Coordinates of C-alpha atoms in Angstrom, one line a residue:
Chain D
M165 CA -49.0 7.8 -16.4
M166 CA -49.3 4.2 -15.5
D167 CA -53.0 4.6 -14.6
V168 CA -53.6 6.0 -18.1
A169 CA -51.8 3.1 -19.7
V170 CA -53.9 0.7 -17.7
A171 CA -57.2 2.5 -18.5
E172 CA -56.5 2.5 -22.2
G173 CA -54.7 -0.8 -22.1
N174 CA -55.5 -3.5 -24.7
F175 CA -55.3 -6.2 -22.1
A176 CA -58.0 -7.6 -19.9
P177 CA -58.0 -5.5 -16.6
G178 CA -58.5 -8.0 -13.9
H179 CA -55.9 -10.7 -14.6
D180 CA -53.1 -8.5 -15.9
E181 CA -53.5 -5.9 -13.1
A182 CA -52.9 -8.6 -10.5
K183 CA -49.8 -9.6 -12.5
R184 CA -48.6 -6.1 -12.8
A185 CA -49.0 -5.6 -9.0
R186 CA -47.1 -8.7 -8.4
T187 CA -44.3 -7.5 -10.6
L188 CA -44.2 -4.2 -9.0
R189 CA -44.1 -5.8 -5.6
R190 CA -41.3 -8.1 -6.7
F191 CA -39.4 -5.0 -8.0
R192 CA -39.8 -3.3 -4.7
I193 CA -38.8 -6.2 -2.6
G194 CA -35.9 -6.8 -4.9
D195 CA -34.8 -3.2 -4.5
A196 CA -35.2 -3.1 -0.7
T197 CA -33.2 -6.5 -0.4
F198 CA -30.4 -5.3 -2.7
K199 CA -30.2 -2.0 -0.9
A200 CA -30.0 -3.8 2.5
I201 CA -27.3 -6.2 1.2
T202 CA -25.1 -3.4 -0.2
Q203 CA -25.6 -1.4 2.9
G204 CA -24.7 -4.4 5.0
A205 CA -21.5 -4.7 3.0
A206 CA -20.6 -1.1 3.6
I207 CA -21.2 -1.4 7.3
A208 CA -19.1 -4.6 7.3
V209 CA -16.2 -2.4 6.3
L210 CA -16.7 -0.4 9.4
I211 CA -17.1 -3.5 11.5
L212 CA -13.8 -4.8 10.1
L213 CA -12.0 -1.8 11.5
A214 CA -13.7 -2.1 14.8
G215 CA -12.9 -5.7 14.8
V216 CA -9.2 -5.1 14.3
I217 CA -9.1 -2.6 17.1
I218 CA -11.1 -4.8 19.5
A219 CA -9.1 -7.9 18.7
L220 CA -5.8 -6.1 19.2
I221 CA -6.9 -4.7 22.5
H222 CA -8.2 -8.0 23.6
G223 CA -5.0 -9.8 22.7
S224 CA -2.7 -7.3 24.2
L225 CA -4.6 -7.1 27.5
P226 CA -2.2 -9.4 29.4
A227 CA 0.8 -7.2 28.5
W228 CA -0.9 -4.1 29.5
K229 CA -2.0 -5.7 32.8
A230 CA 1.6 -6.9 33.5
F231 CA 3.5 -3.8 32.5
G232 CA 1.0 -1.0 32.5
F233 CA 2.0 2.2 30.7
G234 CA 5.7 1.4 31.6
F235 CA 5.5 -0.9 28.6
L236 CA 5.7 2.2 26.4
T237 CA 8.9 3.5 28.2
S238 CA 10.7 0.3 29.1
Q239 CA 13.8 -0.7 27.1
S240 CA 14.1 -4.3 28.2
W241 CA 13.0 -7.1 25.9
N242 CA 13.8 -10.4 27.5
P243 CA 11.7 -13.5 26.7
V244 CA 13.6 -15.5 29.4
T245 CA 12.6 -13.2 32.3
D246 CA 9.4 -12.3 30.6
K247 CA 10.2 -8.6 30.7
F248 CA 9.0 -6.6 27.7
G249 CA 9.2 -3.0 26.7
A250 CA 8.2 -1.2 23.5
L251 CA 10.6 1.7 23.5
P252 CA 13.4 0.3 21.3
A253 CA 10.9 -0.9 18.7
I254 CA 9.0 2.5 18.7
Y255 CA 12.3 4.3 18.5
G256 CA 13.5 2.2 15.5
T257 CA 10.1 2.6 13.8
L258 CA 10.2 6.4 14.2
L259 CA 13.9 6.7 13.3
T260 CA 13.8 4.6 10.1
S261 CA 10.6 6.4 8.9
F262 CA 12.3 9.7 9.7
I263 CA 15.4 8.8 7.5
A264 CA 13.0 7.6 4.8
M265 CA 11.2 11.0 4.9
L266 CA 14.3 13.0 5.0
I267 CA 15.5 11.5 1.7
G268 CA 12.1 10.5 0.2
V269 CA 10.3 13.8 0.4
P270 CA 12.7 16.1 -1.4
V271 CA 13.4 13.4 -4.1
S272 CA 9.6 12.8 -4.6
L273 CA 9.0 16.5 -4.9
G274 CA 11.8 16.8 -7.4
I275 CA 10.4 14.0 -9.5
A276 CA 6.9 15.5 -9.4
I277 CA 8.3 18.8 -10.5
F278 CA 10.2 17.1 -13.3
L279 CA 7.2 15.2 -14.5
T280 CA 4.8 18.2 -14.5
E281 CA 7.1 21.0 -15.7
I282 CA 10.3 19.9 -17.2
C283 CA 9.9 16.5 -18.8
P284 CA 9.1 16.4 -22.6
Q285 CA 5.5 15.5 -23.2
R286 CA 6.4 12.3 -24.9
L287 CA 8.5 10.9 -22.1
R288 CA 6.0 12.0 -19.4
R289 CA 3.7 9.1 -19.6
T290 CA 6.5 6.5 -19.8
I291 CA 8.4 7.8 -16.8
G292 CA 5.2 8.3 -14.8
I293 CA 4.2 4.7 -15.4
A294 CA 7.8 3.5 -14.6
I295 CA 7.6 5.3 -11.2
E296 CA 4.2 3.9 -10.5
L297 CA 5.4 0.4 -11.2
L298 CA 8.0 0.9 -8.6
A299 CA 5.1 1.3 -6.2
G300 CA 3.7 -2.1 -7.3
I301 CA 6.9 -4.1 -6.6
P302 CA 6.1 -6.2 -3.4
S303 CA 8.0 -5.1 -0.2
I304 CA 9.7 -8.6 0.1
I305 CA 11.6 -7.9 -3.2
Y306 CA 12.9 -4.7 -1.7
G307 CA 13.9 -6.8 1.3
I308 CA 15.8 -9.5 -0.4
W309 CA 17.4 -7.0 -2.7
G310 CA 18.4 -4.8 0.2
L311 CA 19.9 -7.8 2.1
F312 CA 21.9 -9.3 -0.8
V313 CA 22.7 -6.4 -3.0
F314 CA 22.4 -3.1 -1.2
A315 CA 23.7 -3.9 2.3
P316 CA 27.0 -5.5 1.1
W317 CA 27.6 -2.6 -1.2
F318 CA 26.7 -0.1 1.5
Q319 CA 29.0 -1.8 4.0
T320 CA 32.1 -1.7 1.8
H321 CA 31.6 1.5 -0.1
V322 CA 29.6 4.0 1.9
Q323 CA 29.7 3.2 5.6
P324 CA 33.5 3.3 6.1
F325 CA 33.6 6.5 4.2
L326 CA 30.8 8.0 6.4
I327 CA 32.6 6.8 9.6
D328 CA 35.8 8.4 8.5
A329 CA 34.2 11.6 7.3
F330 CA 32.5 12.3 10.5
A331 CA 35.1 10.8 12.9
K332 CA 36.3 14.3 14.1
I333 CA 33.0 16.1 14.3
P334 CA 31.4 15.8 17.7
L335 CA 27.9 14.6 17.9
L336 CA 28.0 13.4 14.3
N337 CA 30.8 11.0 15.1
Q338 CA 28.4 9.4 17.7
L339 CA 25.6 9.3 15.1
F340 CA 27.8 7.6 12.5
A341 CA 29.9 5.4 14.8
G342 CA 31.1 2.1 13.4
P343 CA 31.6 -0.8 12.9
P344 CA 30.0 -1.0 9.4
Y345 CA 27.6 -4.0 9.6
G346 CA 25.9 -3.2 6.3
I347 CA 22.5 -3.9 7.9
G348 CA 21.1 -1.6 10.5
L349 CA 18.8 1.4 11.1
L350 CA 20.3 3.6 8.3
T351 CA 20.1 0.8 5.7
A352 CA 16.4 0.2 6.5
G353 CA 15.7 3.9 6.3
L354 CA 17.2 4.1 2.9
I355 CA 15.3 1.1 1.6
L356 CA 12.1 2.7 3.0
A357 CA 13.0 6.0 1.2
V358 CA 13.0 4.2 -2.1
M359 CA 9.7 2.5 -1.2
V360 CA 7.8 5.6 -0.4
L361 CA 9.1 7.6 -3.5
P362 CA 6.4 6.4 -5.8
F363 CA 3.6 6.9 -3.4
I364 CA 4.5 10.5 -2.6
T365 CA 5.4 11.2 -6.2
S366 CA 2.1 10.1 -7.6
I367 CA 0.1 12.1 -5.1
T368 CA 2.2 15.2 -5.5
R369 CA 1.8 14.9 -9.3
E370 CA -1.9 14.6 -8.9
V371 CA -2.2 17.7 -6.7
F372 CA 0.1 19.7 -8.9
D373 CA -2.3 19.0 -11.7
T374 CA -5.1 20.7 -9.7
V375 CA -3.4 24.1 -10.0
P376 CA -5.4 26.2 -12.5
P377 CA -3.3 26.9 -15.5
V378 CA -4.3 30.5 -15.5
L379 CA -2.4 30.9 -12.1
K380 CA 0.8 29.6 -13.6
E381 CA 0.4 31.4 -16.9
A382 CA -0.1 34.7 -15.0
A383 CA 3.1 34.1 -13.1
Y384 CA 5.1 33.2 -16.2
G385 CA 3.5 36.2 -17.8
V386 CA 5.0 38.7 -15.3
G387 CA 8.5 37.1 -16.0
C388 CA 8.9 34.5 -13.3
T389 CA 11.3 31.7 -13.9
R390 CA 10.1 28.1 -13.7
W391 CA 11.5 27.7 -10.2
E392 CA 9.8 30.8 -9.1
V393 CA 6.5 29.6 -10.5
M394 CA 6.9 26.3 -8.6
K395 CA 8.1 27.9 -5.4
R396 CA 5.7 30.8 -5.2
V397 CA 2.6 29.6 -7.0
V398 CA 2.3 25.8 -7.4
I399 CA 3.8 24.7 -4.0
P400 CA 1.9 27.3 -1.9
Y401 CA -1.4 26.5 -3.8
T402 CA -1.0 22.7 -3.3
R403 CA 0.6 22.8 0.2
V404 CA -2.2 20.9 1.9
G405 CA -2.2 18.2 -0.7
I406 CA 1.5 17.7 -0.6
I407 CA 1.4 17.4 3.2
G408 CA -1.3 14.8 2.8
G409 CA 0.8 12.9 0.3
V410 CA 3.8 13.0 2.6
M411 CA 1.7 11.7 5.5
L412 CA 0.4 8.9 3.3
G413 CA 4.0 8.0 2.5
L414 CA 4.9 8.2 6.2
G415 CA 2.0 5.9 7.0
R416 CA 3.4 3.4 4.6
A417 CA 6.9 3.7 6.0
L418 CA 5.8 3.3 9.5
G419 CA 3.9 0.1 8.9
E420 CA 6.2 -1.5 6.3
T421 CA 7.3 -4.9 7.4
M422 CA 9.2 -7.2 5.0
A423 CA 11.6 -4.7 3.4
V424 CA 12.7 -3.6 7.0
T425 CA 12.7 -7.1 8.6
F426 CA 15.5 -8.2 6.1
V427 CA 17.9 -5.4 6.8
I428 CA 17.2 -4.1 10.3
G429 CA 19.2 -6.7 12.3
N430 CA 16.5 -7.3 14.9
A431 CA 18.2 -6.0 18.0
H432 CA 16.0 -4.7 20.8
R433 CA 18.2 -1.8 22.0
I434 CA 18.5 1.9 21.4
A435 CA 21.9 2.6 19.9
T436 CA 23.2 6.2 19.4
S437 CA 24.6 5.2 16.0
V438 CA 22.2 5.0 13.1
M439 CA 24.4 2.3 11.6
A440 CA 23.8 0.0 14.5
P441 CA 21.3 -2.9 14.2
G442 CA 17.9 -2.1 15.7
T443 CA 14.4 -3.2 15.3
T444 CA 11.0 -1.8 14.4
I445 CA 7.5 -2.7 15.6
S446 CA 6.6 -4.5 12.4
A447 CA 10.0 -6.3 12.2
S448 CA 9.8 -7.5 15.8
I449 CA 6.3 -9.0 15.1
A450 CA 7.4 -10.6 11.9
N451 CA 10.5 -12.1 13.3
E452 CA 9.3 -13.3 16.7
F453 CA 5.6 -13.9 16.6
T454 CA 5.6 -17.5 15.5
E455 CA 8.5 -18.4 17.8
A456 CA 7.0 -16.6 20.8
V457 CA 6.3 -18.9 23.6
G458 CA 4.1 -18.0 26.6
D459 CA 1.1 -15.8 26.7
L460 CA 3.0 -12.7 27.9
Y461 CA 5.4 -12.8 25.0
T462 CA 2.6 -13.1 22.4
S463 CA 0.6 -10.6 24.1
S464 CA 3.5 -8.1 24.2
L465 CA 4.0 -8.5 20.4
I466 CA 0.2 -7.9 19.9
A467 CA 0.5 -4.8 22.1
L468 CA 3.3 -3.6 19.8
G469 CA 0.9 -4.2 16.9
L470 CA -1.8 -2.1 18.7
I471 CA 0.7 0.7 19.2
L472 CA 1.7 0.6 15.4
F473 CA -1.9 0.6 14.4
F474 CA -2.6 3.5 16.6
I475 CA 0.3 5.6 15.2
T476 CA -0.4 4.7 11.5
F477 CA -4.1 5.3 12.1
V478 CA -3.5 8.9 13.3
V479 CA -1.0 9.6 10.5
L480 CA -3.2 8.3 7.8
A481 CA -6.3 10.0 9.1
F482 CA -4.5 13.2 9.1
A483 CA -3.3 12.5 5.5
R484 CA -6.8 11.8 4.4
L485 CA -8.2 15.0 6.0
M486 CA -5.5 17.1 4.3
L487 CA -6.3 15.4 0.9
L488 CA -10.0 15.9 1.4
R489 CA -9.3 19.6 1.8
I490 CA -7.5 20.0 -1.4
E491 CA -10.1 17.8 -3.3
R492 CA -12.8 20.3 -2.0
K493 CA -10.6 23.2 -3.2
A494 CA -10.2 21.7 -6.6
G495 CA -13.9 20.9 -6.8
K496 CA -14.9 24.6 -6.3
Chain B
M133 CA 24.4 51.2 -10.7
A134 CA 20.7 50.3 -10.8
L135 CA 21.1 48.6 -14.1
N136 CA 24.0 46.5 -12.6
N137 CA 21.8 45.5 -9.8
T138 CA 19.0 44.4 -12.0
K139 CA 21.4 42.4 -14.2
A140 CA 22.9 40.7 -11.1
L141 CA 19.4 39.9 -9.9
Y142 CA 18.4 38.5 -13.2
A143 CA 21.5 36.4 -13.4
R144 CA 20.9 35.1 -9.9
R145 CA 17.3 34.2 -10.7
R146 CA 18.4 32.4 -13.8
W147 CA 21.1 30.5 -12.0
R148 CA 18.6 29.5 -9.2
N149 CA 16.3 28.2 -11.8
K150 CA 19.0 26.2 -13.4
V151 CA 20.0 24.6 -10.1
A152 CA 16.4 23.7 -9.4
T153 CA 16.0 22.1 -12.8
V154 CA 19.1 20.1 -12.6
L155 CA 18.1 19.0 -9.1
S156 CA 14.7 17.7 -10.2
I157 CA 16.1 16.0 -13.3
G158 CA 18.6 14.4 -10.9
A159 CA 15.7 13.3 -8.7
A160 CA 13.9 11.6 -11.5
G161 CA 17.1 9.9 -12.6
F162 CA 17.7 8.7 -9.0
G163 CA 14.2 7.2 -8.8
L164 CA 14.5 5.4 -12.2
T165 CA 18.0 4.2 -11.3
W166 CA 16.6 2.2 -8.4
L167 CA 13.9 0.7 -10.5
V168 CA 16.4 -0.4 -13.2
L169 CA 18.8 -1.7 -10.5
I170 CA 16.2 -3.8 -8.7
L171 CA 14.8 -5.3 -12.0
L172 CA 18.3 -5.9 -13.3
V173 CA 19.4 -7.9 -10.3
L174 CA 16.2 -9.8 -10.2
I175 CA 16.5 -10.8 -13.8
I176 CA 20.1 -11.8 -13.5
K177 CA 19.7 -13.8 -10.3
G178 CA 16.2 -15.0 -11.0
V179 CA 16.4 -16.2 -14.6
G180 CA 19.6 -18.1 -13.8
G181 CA 17.7 -20.5 -11.4
L182 CA 14.7 -20.9 -13.8
S183 CA 14.2 -24.4 -14.9
L184 CA 11.4 -26.9 -15.4
A185 CA 12.2 -28.3 -11.9
V186 CA 11.1 -25.1 -10.4
F187 CA 7.5 -25.8 -11.5
T188 CA 7.4 -29.5 -11.0
E189 CA 9.3 -30.3 -7.8
M190 CA 8.6 -29.6 -4.2
T191 CA 10.7 -27.3 -1.9
P192 CA 13.8 -29.3 -1.0
P193 CA 15.3 -29.9 2.4
P194 CA 18.5 -27.9 3.0
G195 CA 21.4 -28.9 0.8
S196 CA 19.6 -30.5 -2.1
A197 CA 18.0 -29.4 -5.2
G198 CA 14.2 -28.9 -5.6
G199 CA 11.6 -26.6 -6.9
L200 CA 8.7 -24.3 -5.9
L201 CA 5.7 -26.3 -6.9
N202 CA 4.0 -26.4 -3.4
P203 CA 4.4 -22.7 -2.7
I204 CA 3.3 -21.7 -6.3
V205 CA 0.1 -23.9 -6.0
G206 CA -0.3 -22.7 -2.3
S207 CA -0.2 -19.0 -3.4
L208 CA -2.7 -19.7 -6.2
I209 CA -5.1 -21.3 -3.8
L210 CA -4.8 -18.6 -1.2
T211 CA -5.3 -15.9 -3.8
V212 CA -8.3 -17.5 -5.4
I213 CA -10.1 -17.9 -2.0
A214 CA -9.1 -14.4 -0.9
V215 CA -10.5 -12.9 -4.1
A216 CA -13.6 -15.1 -3.8
I217 CA -14.3 -13.7 -0.4
G218 CA -13.2 -10.2 -0.8
T219 CA -14.5 -9.2 -4.2
P220 CA -18.2 -9.7 -3.7
L221 CA -18.1 -7.9 -0.4
G222 CA -16.0 -5.1 -1.8
I223 CA -18.2 -4.7 -4.9
L224 CA -21.4 -4.6 -2.8
A225 CA -20.0 -2.0 -0.4
G226 CA -18.7 0.1 -3.3
T227 CA -22.2 -0.2 -4.9
Y228 CA -23.8 1.2 -1.9
M229 CA -21.5 4.1 -1.7
A230 CA -21.9 5.1 -5.3
E231 CA -25.6 4.2 -5.9
Y232 CA -27.9 4.0 -2.9
G233 CA -26.0 6.0 -0.4
R234 CA -24.1 8.5 -2.6
Y235 CA -24.9 11.4 -0.4
S236 CA -25.4 9.7 2.9
K237 CA -23.3 10.3 6.0
L238 CA -22.6 6.5 6.2
T239 CA -20.9 6.7 2.8
S240 CA -18.4 9.5 3.8
V241 CA -17.6 7.6 7.0
V242 CA -17.0 4.3 5.2
R243 CA -15.0 6.0 2.5
F244 CA -12.7 7.6 5.1
I245 CA -12.3 4.3 7.0
N246 CA -11.8 2.4 3.8
D247 CA -9.0 4.8 2.7
I248 CA -7.3 4.2 6.0
L249 CA -7.6 0.4 5.7
L250 CA -6.1 0.7 2.3
S251 CA -2.8 1.8 3.6
A252 CA -3.0 0.2 7.0
P253 CA 0.0 -2.0 7.9
S254 CA -0.6 -5.4 6.6
I255 CA 1.1 -7.1 9.5
V256 CA -1.7 -5.8 11.8
V257 CA -4.2 -7.7 9.6
G258 CA -2.2 -10.8 10.2
L259 CA -2.3 -10.2 14.0
F260 CA -6.1 -9.6 13.7
V261 CA -6.7 -12.9 11.9
Y262 CA -4.4 -14.7 14.2
E263 CA -6.5 -13.5 17.1
I264 CA -10.0 -14.3 15.6
M265 CA -9.1 -17.5 13.8
V266 CA -5.8 -19.2 14.6
A267 CA -6.0 -18.6 18.4
Q268 CA -9.7 -19.8 18.3
M269 CA -9.1 -22.8 16.2
G270 CA -5.9 -23.7 17.9
H271 CA -3.8 -24.1 14.7
F272 CA -2.5 -22.3 11.7
S273 CA -4.5 -22.9 8.5
A274 CA -4.9 -22.0 4.8
W275 CA -8.3 -20.6 5.6
A276 CA -6.8 -18.0 8.0
G277 CA -4.2 -17.0 5.4
A278 CA -7.0 -16.6 2.8
V279 CA -9.1 -14.5 5.2
A280 CA -6.1 -12.3 6.0
L281 CA -5.6 -11.7 2.2
A282 CA -9.3 -11.2 1.7
I283 CA -9.2 -8.3 4.2
I284 CA -6.5 -6.7 2.1
V285 CA -8.5 -7.2 -1.1
I286 CA -11.7 -5.6 0.3
P287 CA -10.5 -1.9 0.5
V288 CA -8.9 -2.0 -2.9
V289 CA -12.1 -3.3 -4.6
V290 CA -14.4 -1.0 -2.6
R291 CA -12.3 1.9 -3.7
T292 CA -12.2 1.1 -7.4
T293 CA -15.8 0.0 -7.6
E294 CA -17.0 3.3 -6.1
D295 CA -14.7 5.3 -8.3
M296 CA -15.8 3.5 -11.5
L297 CA -19.5 3.6 -10.7
L298 CA -19.3 7.4 -10.1
L299 CA -17.8 7.8 -13.5
I300 CA -20.9 6.4 -15.2
P301 CA -23.0 9.3 -16.5
N302 CA -26.2 9.8 -14.5
T303 CA -28.2 10.1 -17.8
L304 CA -27.8 6.4 -18.4
R305 CA -29.4 5.6 -15.0
E306 CA -32.1 8.1 -15.5
A307 CA -33.0 6.8 -18.9
S308 CA -33.5 3.3 -17.6
S309 CA -35.3 4.6 -14.5
A310 CA -37.7 6.4 -16.7
L311 CA -38.6 3.1 -18.4
G312 CA -39.8 2.0 -14.9
V313 CA -36.9 -0.3 -14.2
P314 CA -36.3 -0.6 -10.4
R315 CA -33.0 0.6 -9.0
W316 CA -31.4 -2.8 -8.4
L317 CA -31.9 -3.8 -12.0
V318 CA -30.6 -0.4 -13.2
I319 CA -27.4 -1.2 -11.2
R320 CA -27.2 -4.7 -12.4
Y321 CA -27.9 -4.3 -16.1
V322 CA -26.7 -0.7 -16.7
A323 CA -24.2 0.6 -14.1
Y324 CA -22.3 -2.7 -13.7
R325 CA -22.1 -3.3 -17.5
A326 CA -20.9 0.2 -18.1
A327 CA -18.3 0.1 -15.3
R328 CA -17.2 -3.6 -15.9
A329 CA -13.8 -2.9 -17.3
G330 CA -13.0 -0.5 -14.4
M331 CA -14.2 -3.0 -11.9
V332 CA -12.1 -5.8 -13.4
T333 CA -9.1 -3.4 -13.2
G334 CA -9.8 -3.0 -9.5
V335 CA -9.8 -6.8 -8.9
L336 CA -6.6 -7.2 -11.0
L337 CA -4.9 -4.5 -8.8
A338 CA -6.1 -6.3 -5.7
I339 CA -4.6 -9.6 -6.9
A340 CA -1.4 -7.8 -7.7
R341 CA -1.3 -6.4 -4.2
I342 CA -1.8 -9.7 -2.4
T343 CA 0.5 -11.7 -4.7
G344 CA 3.5 -10.3 -2.9
E345 CA 2.0 -9.9 0.6
T346 CA 4.1 -11.7 3.1
A347 CA 3.4 -10.2 6.5
P348 CA -0.2 -11.3 6.9
L349 CA 0.6 -14.8 6.0
L350 CA 3.5 -15.4 8.4
F351 CA 1.3 -16.4 11.3
T352 CA -1.9 -17.3 9.6
A353 CA -1.2 -19.8 6.7
L354 CA 2.4 -20.2 8.1
N355 CA 4.3 -22.5 5.8
N356 CA 4.3 -26.1 4.7
Q357 CA 7.2 -28.0 3.4
F358 CA 4.9 -30.5 1.5
F359 CA 2.2 -30.3 -1.0
S360 CA -1.2 -29.9 0.6
W361 CA -4.7 -29.3 -0.5
D362 CA -6.0 -29.3 3.0
L363 CA -7.4 -25.9 3.8
N364 CA -7.4 -26.6 7.5
A365 CA -3.7 -27.2 7.6
P366 CA -0.9 -24.8 7.2
M367 CA -0.2 -24.0 3.6
S368 CA 3.0 -22.9 1.8
S369 CA 3.0 -19.7 -0.2
L370 CA 5.6 -18.1 -2.4
P371 CA 6.3 -15.0 -0.3
V372 CA 6.8 -16.9 3.0
V373 CA 9.0 -19.4 1.3
I374 CA 11.1 -16.5 -0.2
F375 CA 11.4 -15.0 3.3
Q376 CA 12.4 -18.3 4.9
F377 CA 14.8 -19.4 2.1
A378 CA 16.5 -16.0 1.6
L379 CA 17.4 -15.8 5.3
S380 CA 18.8 -19.3 5.4
P381 CA 22.6 -20.0 5.0
Y382 CA 22.0 -22.6 2.2
D383 CA 23.0 -21.7 -1.4
D384 CA 20.3 -23.8 -2.8
W385 CA 17.6 -22.2 -0.8
Q386 CA 18.9 -18.7 -1.5
Q387 CA 18.9 -19.4 -5.2
L388 CA 15.2 -20.6 -5.0
A389 CA 14.3 -17.5 -3.1
W390 CA 15.7 -15.3 -5.9
T391 CA 13.8 -17.4 -8.5
G392 CA 10.6 -17.1 -6.5
A393 CA 11.2 -13.3 -6.2
F394 CA 11.6 -13.1 -9.9
L395 CA 8.4 -15.0 -10.5
I396 CA 6.4 -12.9 -8.1
T397 CA 7.7 -9.7 -9.6
V398 CA 6.9 -10.8 -13.1
A399 CA 3.3 -11.7 -11.9
V400 CA 2.8 -8.4 -10.1
L401 CA 4.2 -6.3 -12.9
G402 CA 2.2 -8.3 -15.5
L403 CA -1.0 -7.8 -13.5
S404 CA -0.4 -4.1 -13.1
I405 CA 0.3 -3.6 -16.8
L406 CA -2.7 -5.6 -17.7
A407 CA -4.9 -3.5 -15.4
R408 CA -3.5 -0.4 -16.9
V409 CA -4.2 -1.5 -20.4
L410 CA -7.8 -2.4 -19.4
S411 CA -8.4 0.9 -17.8
S412 CA -6.9 3.0 -20.6
K413 CA -9.1 1.1 -23.1
K414 CA -12.0 2.1 -20.9
V415 CA -11.0 5.8 -21.2
A416 CA -10.5 5.5 -25.0
Q417 CA -14.1 4.4 -25.3

């Protein structure tokens, strides 16, 4: 086409052809440059991740050298004698996240069911936005609120009641043994539960929307109740997506720092009672890192960070794979 | 007999349905209650401490009155630098993923990794920046804090840029390509302009995200009791001051922490609502 245009052109061939070639060359170079720059930026994201892993491994080397894999199973955390072990922090991280999931998952599913099936259309948007705003509140706000408002209330109104109620039941009386401090593993788990609610809810809502209306209508058509449609059609259809959403929430809970740091009590020990103070990986780092003196102390905290990164990476990668699967299903 | 059975079954099914309905309404009520409770306490405790002094005076030594001027300015400086570093990188990477490399292997890998970075624990980002900057330079600095925040900005911007560019109809790009416009100019003058509102939304969301970030600043920018423009020195920031003051035993400090918490929440909610309004306008078009 362009050749024709040149051949029939009203302009003088020699001079303008050179100009055109120059312009075309500029276009090509510009395009190649811009592509290279954007590609470089995309690769930079990968380098960032690699950099994080390398920096954490490098920083934690002294701790691994000193303690070996015993670091993962040791319970001692003593800056004076320079003996460090990660087990209490790992235990606290897993336990608080478990409590958060135990409460957060059913409630999130309930909210998502409410928003997609029960709620009047007019309120749906408003409540949906309100729940998502909950996700935007910074974690430090949950922390300060948990410390000054929730923990004192929990200490005087709920914990004594729990201690009394389970006092005579074996095993449970160990789990809910006093004294009621207010702060502790259970409190941290509850605050985390509120924090993960909006994340799990919004993803569950999205995957519920991927269910083809025909499926639901067919189920209603043969006389199913709303609950039966949810339980036998919607939830089985979206199972993979729900698992993805739950794992994403779990990833958040595991790595959450500030909300937990305020209310966990920062005690490096494994208590049988969930009401006792404990610590999590992120809370230990936040509390102690700036005060850590000595290479081994710092390095042990970085090693904790590496463990946390590894755990959350696995959980989040799994969550993404699950969500990818349901996206493909919806795309078909 | 058979009729009775059917009736009983029907009653049971209806009852189950009712229980499930009540439970999910209860769940929604539970979630909303927390939101209301948190906001209510913040307003009551935060507004009480709000005064002109908060915006004009420095953070006080324990036991005396003061304001939050240096942490407010510090937070603004850190945010501006973080956005200035993170946004271009994020937009460029998002551009590659949506335009040049839409179907390439690299894109799917980057998307996967980016989604993980998006929800990776922010305290780990702090450790990373500590290792590469603070430990190398030998001291805490505002630069380190800004870089840590920038690392949190990048995945948010990458994600929204890619999503928004993918929403632009291909016919627009094809029309300009048919005129002989090279790819990079199509992206600059067509794709970016069409996706502008969405990309701005992404940046706003990123700012909202870093406004309340505390963990990555704790051992990068650290804290500074005094007003400072020096980017090579530790710098005060609102979240870190809230953390420090809230855990202190002094009433004045705790009150300032609540006021700071109130300010941050207002800023974050304001930004999220603004982003929402912008993106819904985009849809309306």
